[in-house]
XYZ file of C-alpha atoms in Angstrom:
565
model
C 13.789 64.510 -40.650
C 10.978 62.683 -39.233
C 8.506 63.763 -41.903
C 11.255 63.166 -44.356
C 11.905 59.669 -43.060
C 10.400 56.790 -45.397
C 8.960 54.717 -42.701
C 7.095 58.016 -41.383
C 5.929 58.405 -44.965
C 5.066 55.027 -45.289
C 2.577 54.922 -41.948
C -0.026 57.649 -43.357
C 0.112 55.756 -46.301
C -1.077 52.651 -44.866
C -3.591 54.288 -42.667
C -5.503 55.676 -46.277
C -5.030 52.436 -47.913
C -7.244 50.725 -45.154
C -9.522 53.679 -44.881
C -9.754 53.239 -48.770
C -10.617 49.483 -48.466
C -13.147 50.236 -46.145
C -14.327 53.019 -47.812
C -14.957 51.162 -50.656
C -16.257 47.919 -49.108
C -19.231 50.051 -47.533
C -19.769 51.812 -51.026
C -20.421 49.076 -52.655
C -22.238 47.082 -50.129
C -24.224 49.453 -48.223
C -23.936 52.833 -49.721
C -25.028 52.024 -53.941
C -27.707 49.358 -53.041
C -29.126 51.232 -50.363
C -28.569 54.881 -52.925
C -29.949 52.609 -56.106
C -33.341 51.598 -54.259
C -33.999 54.793 -53.421
C -33.442 56.114 -56.840
C -35.378 53.849 -58.517
C -38.144 55.006 -56.300
C -38.325 58.221 -58.142
C -37.692 56.960 -61.755
C -40.347 56.972 -64.044
C -40.387 53.539 -65.374
C -42.075 55.061 -68.955
C -39.501 58.057 -69.369
C -36.802 57.215 -67.060
C -36.965 60.750 -65.624
C -37.568 61.837 -62.485
C -41.080 61.611 -60.955
C -43.478 61.756 -57.730
C -45.780 59.622 -59.143
C -44.513 56.461 -57.324
C -45.039 57.972 -53.906
C -48.577 58.960 -55.006
C -49.063 55.353 -55.868
C -48.326 54.326 -52.814
C -50.538 56.871 -51.044
C -53.480 55.962 -53.187
C -53.522 52.320 -52.781
C -55.104 51.265 -49.951
C -53.494 48.080 -49.414
C -50.425 50.240 -48.996
C -51.938 52.941 -46.966
C -53.468 49.506 -44.410
C -50.183 48.119 -44.559
C -48.072 51.063 -43.401
C -50.499 51.802 -40.408
C -50.607 48.111 -39.754
C -46.789 48.215 -39.227
C -47.138 51.282 -37.334
C -49.598 49.895 -35.075
C -47.788 46.701 -34.543
C -43.945 47.979 -33.539
C -46.182 50.721 -31.218
C -48.118 47.814 -29.676
C -44.846 45.157 -29.339
C -42.870 48.020 -27.607
C -46.408 49.085 -25.544
C -46.371 45.132 -24.478
C -42.405 44.587 -24.276
C -42.676 47.357 -21.480
C -45.672 45.589 -19.725
C -42.941 42.258 -19.692
C -40.074 44.549 -19.337
C -40.594 47.035 -16.608
C -41.719 44.813 -13.459
C -38.850 42.107 -14.382
C -36.344 44.703 -14.304
C -37.571 47.136 -11.330
C -38.576 44.090 -9.035
C -34.977 42.236 -9.647
C -33.346 46.093 -8.943
C -35.338 47.521 -6.240
C -35.892 44.420 -3.756
C -33.543 41.870 -2.101
C -35.084 39.393 -4.144
C -33.992 35.546 -4.240
C -33.155 34.429 -7.779
C -33.020 37.795 -9.084
C -29.496 36.956 -11.270
C -31.777 33.742 -12.609
C -34.818 35.858 -13.200
C -32.850 38.640 -15.525
C -30.957 35.099 -17.361
C -33.817 34.001 -18.180
C -35.249 37.249 -19.278
C -32.847 36.873 -21.812
C -33.285 33.993 -23.471
C -36.361 35.109 -25.833
C -33.681 36.833 -27.349
C -31.689 33.531 -28.683
C -34.570 32.336 -30.713
C -35.757 34.229 -34.032
C -39.226 34.974 -33.625
C -40.586 33.482 -36.739
C -39.112 30.016 -35.308
C -41.834 30.306 -32.742
C -44.889 31.184 -34.795
C -46.304 27.872 -35.471
C -45.217 26.533 -31.732
C -47.147 29.906 -30.274
C -50.202 28.479 -32.723
C -49.900 25.278 -31.244
C -50.063 27.060 -27.803
C -52.477 30.339 -28.260
C -54.080 29.698 -31.636
C -57.892 29.420 -31.684
C -57.199 25.529 -31.227
C -54.178 25.500 -29.090
C -53.516 24.161 -25.959
C -54.660 27.565 -23.783
C -58.090 27.706 -25.787
C -59.203 24.521 -25.623
C -58.700 24.078 -21.913
C -60.635 27.658 -21.810
C -63.138 26.075 -23.737
C -63.713 23.354 -21.538
C -63.146 25.301 -18.257
C -65.401 28.500 -18.988
C -66.445 28.202 -22.862
C -64.399 30.605 -24.282
C -62.179 31.383 -26.925
C -59.673 34.185 -26.895
C -57.603 34.869 -30.459
C -54.076 35.593 -29.019
C -52.810 34.771 -32.382
C -55.059 35.747 -34.934
C -54.030 38.435 -37.408
C -52.054 41.311 -36.196
C -52.379 40.263 -32.418
C -50.612 36.983 -32.844
C -47.875 39.461 -35.064
C -48.363 41.742 -31.672
C -47.781 39.027 -29.097
C -44.711 37.083 -30.707
C -42.190 40.484 -31.343
C -43.305 41.675 -27.489
C -42.120 38.429 -26.475
C -39.278 38.090 -28.907
C -37.794 41.896 -28.288
C -39.046 42.969 -24.739
C -35.321 41.505 -23.427
C -33.872 44.903 -25.500
C -35.518 46.991 -23.197
C -35.011 44.904 -19.963
C -31.379 44.681 -19.981
C -31.319 48.379 -21.165
C -33.546 49.625 -18.045
C -31.667 47.379 -15.648
C -28.471 48.961 -16.654
C -29.935 52.325 -16.078
C -31.444 51.566 -13.090
C -27.780 50.150 -11.397
C -26.724 53.527 -11.742
C -29.262 55.545 -11.365
C -27.715 58.174 -8.404
C -29.345 56.815 -5.187
C -29.196 60.634 -3.461
C -31.642 61.853 -5.821
C -34.239 58.947 -4.702
C -33.274 59.585 -0.748
C -33.990 63.110 -1.363
C -37.213 62.363 -2.936
C -38.151 60.163 -0.060
C -37.091 62.595 2.505
C -39.739 65.202 0.873
C -42.608 62.624 1.507
C -42.398 60.839 -1.981
C -42.784 56.730 -1.931
C -44.503 54.686 -3.306
C -45.999 55.101 -7.339
C -45.600 58.358 -6.855
C -41.721 58.086 -6.724
C -41.652 55.550 -9.584
C -43.234 57.476 -11.905
C -41.010 61.482 -10.694
C -37.863 59.802 -9.876
C -37.236 56.586 -10.611
C -38.545 56.102 -14.363
C -37.516 59.732 -15.423
C -33.710 59.093 -14.415
C -34.151 55.856 -15.956
C -35.717 57.128 -19.246
C -32.214 56.926 -21.107
C -31.812 53.395 -21.014
C -36.012 52.928 -22.003
C -35.979 54.965 -25.026
C -32.645 52.987 -26.263
C -34.368 49.752 -25.623
C -38.211 50.457 -26.818
C -36.343 52.394 -30.046
C -34.828 49.444 -31.114
C -37.614 47.183 -30.319
C -39.584 49.696 -32.752
C -37.239 49.655 -35.433
C -36.660 45.912 -35.369
C -40.143 45.056 -35.536
C -41.059 47.479 -38.142
C -38.715 45.975 -40.728
C -39.224 42.348 -39.955
C -40.395 40.279 -42.665
C -40.618 36.432 -41.764
C -42.646 36.613 -38.547
C -45.878 38.454 -39.963
C -45.514 35.667 -43.455
C -45.541 32.725 -41.140
C -48.729 33.798 -39.682
C -49.753 34.680 -42.909
C -50.424 38.078 -42.153
C -49.361 40.025 -45.864
C -50.645 43.395 -45.179
C -47.755 44.890 -43.433
C -44.950 46.696 -44.897
C -42.214 44.540 -45.139
C -44.251 42.067 -46.327
C -45.415 43.847 -48.845
C -41.839 44.711 -50.275
C -40.763 41.585 -50.535
C -44.013 40.243 -52.222
C -43.820 42.725 -55.053
C -40.647 41.757 -55.880
C -41.126 38.401 -55.740
C -44.036 38.614 -57.528
C -43.768 40.987 -60.125
C -40.234 41.736 -60.754
C -37.405 44.135 -59.686
C -39.189 46.429 -62.613
C -42.411 47.133 -60.069
C -41.251 50.720 -58.773
C -43.476 49.925 -55.644
C -40.883 47.385 -54.125
C -38.581 50.465 -54.097
C -40.823 52.762 -52.575
C -42.166 50.537 -49.817
C -38.292 50.468 -49.127
C -37.934 53.865 -48.681
C -40.641 54.234 -46.556
C -39.282 51.504 -44.427
C -36.095 53.122 -44.229
C -37.239 56.772 -43.973
C -39.313 55.103 -40.781
C -36.485 53.550 -39.081
C -34.399 56.586 -39.555
C -37.074 58.584 -37.703
C -37.591 56.735 -34.875
C -33.508 57.288 -34.453
C -33.850 60.862 -34.722
C -37.450 60.715 -32.266
C -35.039 58.559 -29.495
C -32.399 60.597 -30.071
C -34.851 63.736 -29.388
C -36.260 62.253 -26.674
C -33.581 62.334 -24.406
C -32.146 65.635 -25.667
C -31.594 68.350 -23.373
C -32.174 66.777 -20.139
C -29.684 66.259 -17.521
C -29.318 62.628 -16.244
C -25.807 62.542 -15.089
C -24.997 61.207 -11.672
C -23.247 62.754 -8.815
C -21.622 59.824 -7.891
C -19.165 57.900 -10.006
C -21.490 54.454 -10.909
C -24.474 56.238 -8.758
C -25.212 53.493 -6.752
C -27.963 52.311 -7.851
C -31.264 51.723 -6.133
C -31.339 50.836 -2.445
C -32.620 47.304 -2.351
C -35.260 46.676 0.147
C -37.016 43.959 1.901
C -40.631 43.216 0.812
C -43.578 42.005 3.058
C -44.307 38.241 2.926
C -47.630 39.565 0.788
C -45.847 41.724 -1.645
C -43.398 39.536 -1.739
C -46.404 36.339 -2.929
C -47.449 39.068 -5.439
C -43.995 40.051 -7.058
C -42.806 36.140 -7.290
C -46.634 35.894 -9.309
C -45.852 38.509 -11.509
C -42.083 37.548 -12.421
C -43.165 33.949 -12.817
C -46.478 34.737 -14.954
C -44.350 36.649 -17.595
C -41.292 34.189 -17.959
C -43.707 31.544 -18.316
C -45.403 33.593 -21.355
C -41.821 34.800 -22.861
C -40.706 31.417 -22.614
C -43.569 29.618 -23.971
C -42.124 29.872 -27.649
C -39.248 27.717 -26.500
C -41.396 25.158 -24.645
C -44.068 24.982 -27.576
C -40.886 24.490 -29.918
C -39.299 21.830 -28.130
C -42.604 19.915 -27.433
C -43.588 20.279 -31.511
C -39.848 19.102 -32.536
C -40.237 16.105 -30.418
C -44.028 15.555 -31.053
C -45.614 12.628 -32.916
C -48.860 14.099 -33.983
C -50.358 17.236 -32.459
C -53.498 18.970 -33.289
C -56.733 19.839 -31.728
C -55.497 18.783 -28.145
C -53.430 20.320 -25.228
C -50.308 18.110 -25.317
C -48.613 16.207 -28.307
C -49.893 12.573 -28.664
C -46.840 11.122 -28.183
C -42.845 11.699 -28.944
C -40.051 10.868 -31.258
C -36.885 11.860 -32.654
C -37.811 11.703 -36.054
C -38.039 14.897 -36.563
C -34.696 15.316 -36.053
C -33.472 12.296 -37.713
C -35.149 13.461 -40.718
C -33.534 16.939 -40.420
C -30.244 15.705 -40.908
C -30.777 13.048 -43.460
C -32.483 15.327 -46.217
C -31.453 18.720 -45.221
C -27.807 18.856 -43.505
C -26.905 21.389 -46.445
C -29.197 24.220 -44.295
C -27.116 23.555 -41.719
C -23.755 23.203 -42.919
C -24.506 26.361 -45.403
C -25.415 28.441 -42.010
C -22.236 26.976 -40.212
C -20.426 28.684 -43.375
C -22.429 31.694 -43.985
C -22.473 32.814 -40.454
C -18.600 32.039 -40.270
C -17.428 34.010 -42.966
C -19.785 36.977 -42.117
C -18.752 36.959 -38.584
C -15.209 37.193 -39.999
C -15.560 40.132 -42.425
C -17.417 42.236 -40.005
C -14.673 41.483 -37.454
C -11.796 42.735 -40.191
C -14.407 45.567 -41.049
C -15.419 46.599 -37.712
C -12.163 46.573 -36.517
C -10.123 48.672 -39.078
C -12.489 51.373 -39.042
C -12.365 51.141 -34.594
C -8.592 51.551 -35.523
C -9.051 54.189 -37.862
C -11.215 56.079 -34.952
C -9.114 55.582 -32.109
C -5.672 55.561 -32.950
C -5.521 57.741 -36.311
C -6.083 61.383 -37.542
C -7.162 60.139 -40.978
C -9.586 62.496 -42.773
C -13.432 61.206 -42.846
C -12.943 58.468 -40.109
C -15.866 59.379 -38.354
C -17.842 59.315 -41.526
C -16.768 55.896 -41.567
C -18.189 54.404 -38.476
C -21.439 56.642 -38.876
C -21.671 54.798 -42.109
C -20.822 51.353 -40.979
C -23.375 52.028 -37.504
C -26.146 53.441 -40.392
C -26.585 50.094 -41.525
C -28.609 49.206 -38.646
C -31.496 51.541 -39.849
C -30.983 49.826 -42.760
C -34.032 47.078 -43.319
C -32.917 43.108 -44.039
C -35.288 43.102 -46.998
C -34.051 46.333 -48.302
C -30.213 44.804 -48.756
C -31.512 42.124 -50.458
C -33.874 44.594 -52.934
C -30.494 46.544 -53.798
C -28.382 43.748 -54.484
C -30.496 42.197 -56.578
C -31.029 45.699 -58.611
C -27.642 46.512 -58.118
C -25.714 42.821 -58.627
C -28.230 40.945 -60.910
C -27.028 42.399 -64.444
C -23.219 41.473 -63.491
C -22.338 38.003 -64.254
C -20.109 36.048 -63.387
C -17.159 34.152 -65.673
C -19.834 31.033 -64.913
C -22.534 32.986 -66.057
C -24.547 33.056 -63.020
C -25.973 36.331 -61.661
C -23.385 38.148 -58.955
C -26.415 38.918 -57.205
C -27.513 35.243 -57.091
C -24.078 33.661 -56.233
C -24.195 32.446 -52.535
C -21.206 34.890 -51.442
C -23.608 37.972 -51.729
C -25.834 35.928 -48.800
C -22.270 36.530 -46.747
C -21.900 39.924 -47.483
C -25.607 40.903 -46.643
C -24.931 39.198 -43.299
C -22.288 40.708 -42.819
C -22.975 44.109 -43.486
C -25.711 43.842 -41.134
C -24.181 42.958 -38.448
C -21.075 44.989 -38.770
C -22.621 47.618 -36.248
C -22.653 44.736 -34.029
C -18.820 43.792 -34.382
C -17.884 47.538 -34.887
C -19.026 48.364 -31.102
C -17.631 45.270 -29.593
C -13.692 46.156 -31.574
C -14.107 49.683 -30.547
C -14.666 48.490 -26.718
C -11.774 46.202 -26.950
C -9.516 48.590 -28.520
C -10.421 51.248 -25.858
C -9.052 48.820 -22.958
C -5.458 48.676 -24.870
C -3.338 51.874 -23.492
C -1.876 53.901 -26.692
C 1.473 53.762 -24.591
C 2.094 50.181 -25.028
C 2.053 50.895 -29.102
C 4.333 53.939 -28.072
C 6.475 52.003 -26.554
C 7.200 49.262 -28.951
C 7.455 51.916 -31.452
C 10.365 53.759 -29.618
C 11.533 50.324 -29.148
C 12.031 50.373 -32.954
C 8.924 48.014 -34.219
C 7.356 49.327 -37.500
C 4.088 50.527 -37.066
C 2.725 47.098 -39.136
C 4.240 45.307 -36.465
C 3.038 46.744 -33.942
C -0.537 45.975 -34.973
C 0.267 42.991 -35.526
C 2.351 42.150 -32.530
C 0.552 44.362 -29.968
C -2.699 45.577 -30.521
C -4.753 42.547 -32.273
C -3.226 39.967 -29.320
C -4.361 42.617 -26.939
C -7.893 43.318 -28.609
C -8.571 39.905 -29.296
C -11.177 39.112 -27.004
C -13.217 42.088 -28.412
C -13.057 40.883 -31.453
C -14.065 37.438 -30.598
C -16.413 38.596 -28.751
C -17.547 40.689 -32.158
C -17.158 37.667 -34.248
C -19.379 35.387 -31.666
C -22.016 38.339 -31.474
C -21.965 38.733 -35.319
C -21.575 34.577 -35.704
C -24.782 34.223 -33.581
C -27.195 36.659 -35.162
C -26.467 36.062 -38.909
C -27.108 32.625 -38.311
C -30.969 33.123 -38.114
C -30.622 36.136 -40.504
C -33.746 35.642 -42.880
C -35.020 39.060 -44.406
C -32.352 39.760 -46.532
C -31.562 35.885 -47.231
C -34.999 35.349 -48.763
C -34.235 37.851 -50.881
C -31.127 36.978 -52.173
C -31.460 32.848 -52.179
C -32.223 31.649 -55.543
C -32.237 27.588 -54.705
C -32.392 25.266 -51.479
C -28.549 24.070 -52.052
C -27.827 27.831 -51.449
C -30.193 28.347 -48.658
C -28.917 28.813 -45.013
C -30.721 26.960 -41.552
C -33.318 29.612 -41.498
C -34.375 29.505 -44.964
C -34.764 26.081 -44.393
C -37.148 26.731 -41.153
C -39.299 29.178 -43.160
C -39.764 26.330 -46.100
C -40.387 23.757 -43.508
C -43.057 25.347 -41.760
C -44.950 26.313 -44.951
C -46.809 23.010 -44.483
C -48.553 20.891 -41.556
C -46.382 17.746 -42.697
C -42.949 20.133 -42.219
C -43.731 21.099 -39.050
C -41.842 18.977 -36.977
C -38.938 18.538 -38.692
C -39.303 22.369 -39.264
C -39.610 22.542 -35.020
C -36.247 20.033 -34.981
C -34.095 22.827 -37.307
C -35.017 25.572 -35.019
C -34.446 24.017 -31.926
C -30.812 23.554 -33.677
C -31.267 27.343 -34.393
C -31.836 28.150 -30.755
C -28.626 26.164 -29.629
C -26.240 27.141 -32.523
C -27.375 30.527 -30.996
C -27.437 30.056 -27.713
C -23.809 28.648 -27.444
C -22.773 31.924 -29.136
C -24.483 34.221 -26.756
C -23.159 32.618 -23.847
C -19.443 32.437 -25.136
C -19.932 35.958 -26.306
C -20.696 36.607 -22.239
C -17.926 34.642 -21.259
C -15.323 36.162 -23.393
C -16.876 39.834 -22.304
C -16.801 38.993 -19.200
C -13.215 37.576 -19.225
C -11.835 40.626 -21.321
C -13.787 42.724 -18.516
C -11.581 41.029 -15.755
C -8.404 40.864 -17.508
C -8.773 44.774 -17.943
C -9.570 45.313 -14.057
C -6.421 43.412 -12.893
C -3.951 45.551 -15.342
């Protein structure tokens, strides 16, 4: 009997072992730290009992409330400005026959490959009170515009960095719009902006909501950008400053963390409600997208002007960072006084550990996230084990947990656990790797799931019918066929982990264990360190850029392979 067969009995046991290992990892490094943070926020530090006093103190504190409203304001305005940057690029390149559309779409994604804090100082040199633009405006028009002052600087920098999320999602939605809907509206007399407002944009709403919610969450929990611009009255910086300046016993750091998690999850919930109950389905397969049209000469000049203006602004941090990394002196002048390569030499001579640590941490984090992501994808797609979907939801939930909360959770949970060497487990360098892996797990999981979905279960059934065990089938059939998706997930996790700073700042105890992003933050704290810091930022850009290119190349290759099969 099949059920009594030893081989058949070993199969579910292996599944339970894999599920148990994944659940244990998520329990130890995601659930328990986050639950600990939430629990401590409700504990009275004097009696140890349950209390709401900590939250009442939060509501009564002017600094915290101002930080809360500032974080909401900055996130909302970043979404608004991100929309202003993204919609024209997406609509013009999708709607019209536009020379260079692919190049524009590619350039529009470039801001994502540089962490926003890396361009903060460069943007101050370009758009600050004594930056290049204001110096020129002062000479020509006698005015000075505070582009980078206070919250305005954070909004501008965050909008420039994260608007590609909206661009990518809206462009994909426009490509899938049912062309018949647009043609029907035109036959009924709708055209121009009315057609866009009443038909095109509502049909592209799912993509816009997905991109906008992602921008909101990313900006709301970002730590490094406000700190580098010396804006401390926002929630993430306040959580970091409370824990690092007062200590792990201070309850307000945990209360702020609970607020960060709640708002992030609330944003995801509102995004789901925004599109629930509405029909966006297309009648024909793929929808056909918007019909490409020719523009009049006058309209073409205007469109190119808008596109070039947006690209010039959104690529300004990269230009500024390149100039700063080669600048001898750049102060109170539109351009540097001269150029040199000494900053790169200084970085490689004095701080190579930042680069090597980054390569080591990001590699290990990428491997861990891909292994866990592949296991979850296999459990969900190929087994009937109870609770498999919960593992998927739990892993994706890491997307809503800010990095600073992960860092605080690790410190609170594992600081008292000591290694044989006497060092605290929370300050051991490998905990940085674990934090990076947990934060990147959603990306790796989705990539591995996509790779697995392209592998037909019939191939595995054929192998098992020929006598292969389940383990041998996974090793010889499944893993090789989904290797492209796993590799793409690794590259994505590696690239994004290379510039992660929020969780890292909480866990790094000395510079010998610090990765590149932390080193960049330290360099940028002093005027003398800006040159080497910019050089370190350019190295980060190159690393992430190569990983992004490699990820896209692998995905395209995987899709092409899927079509051929």
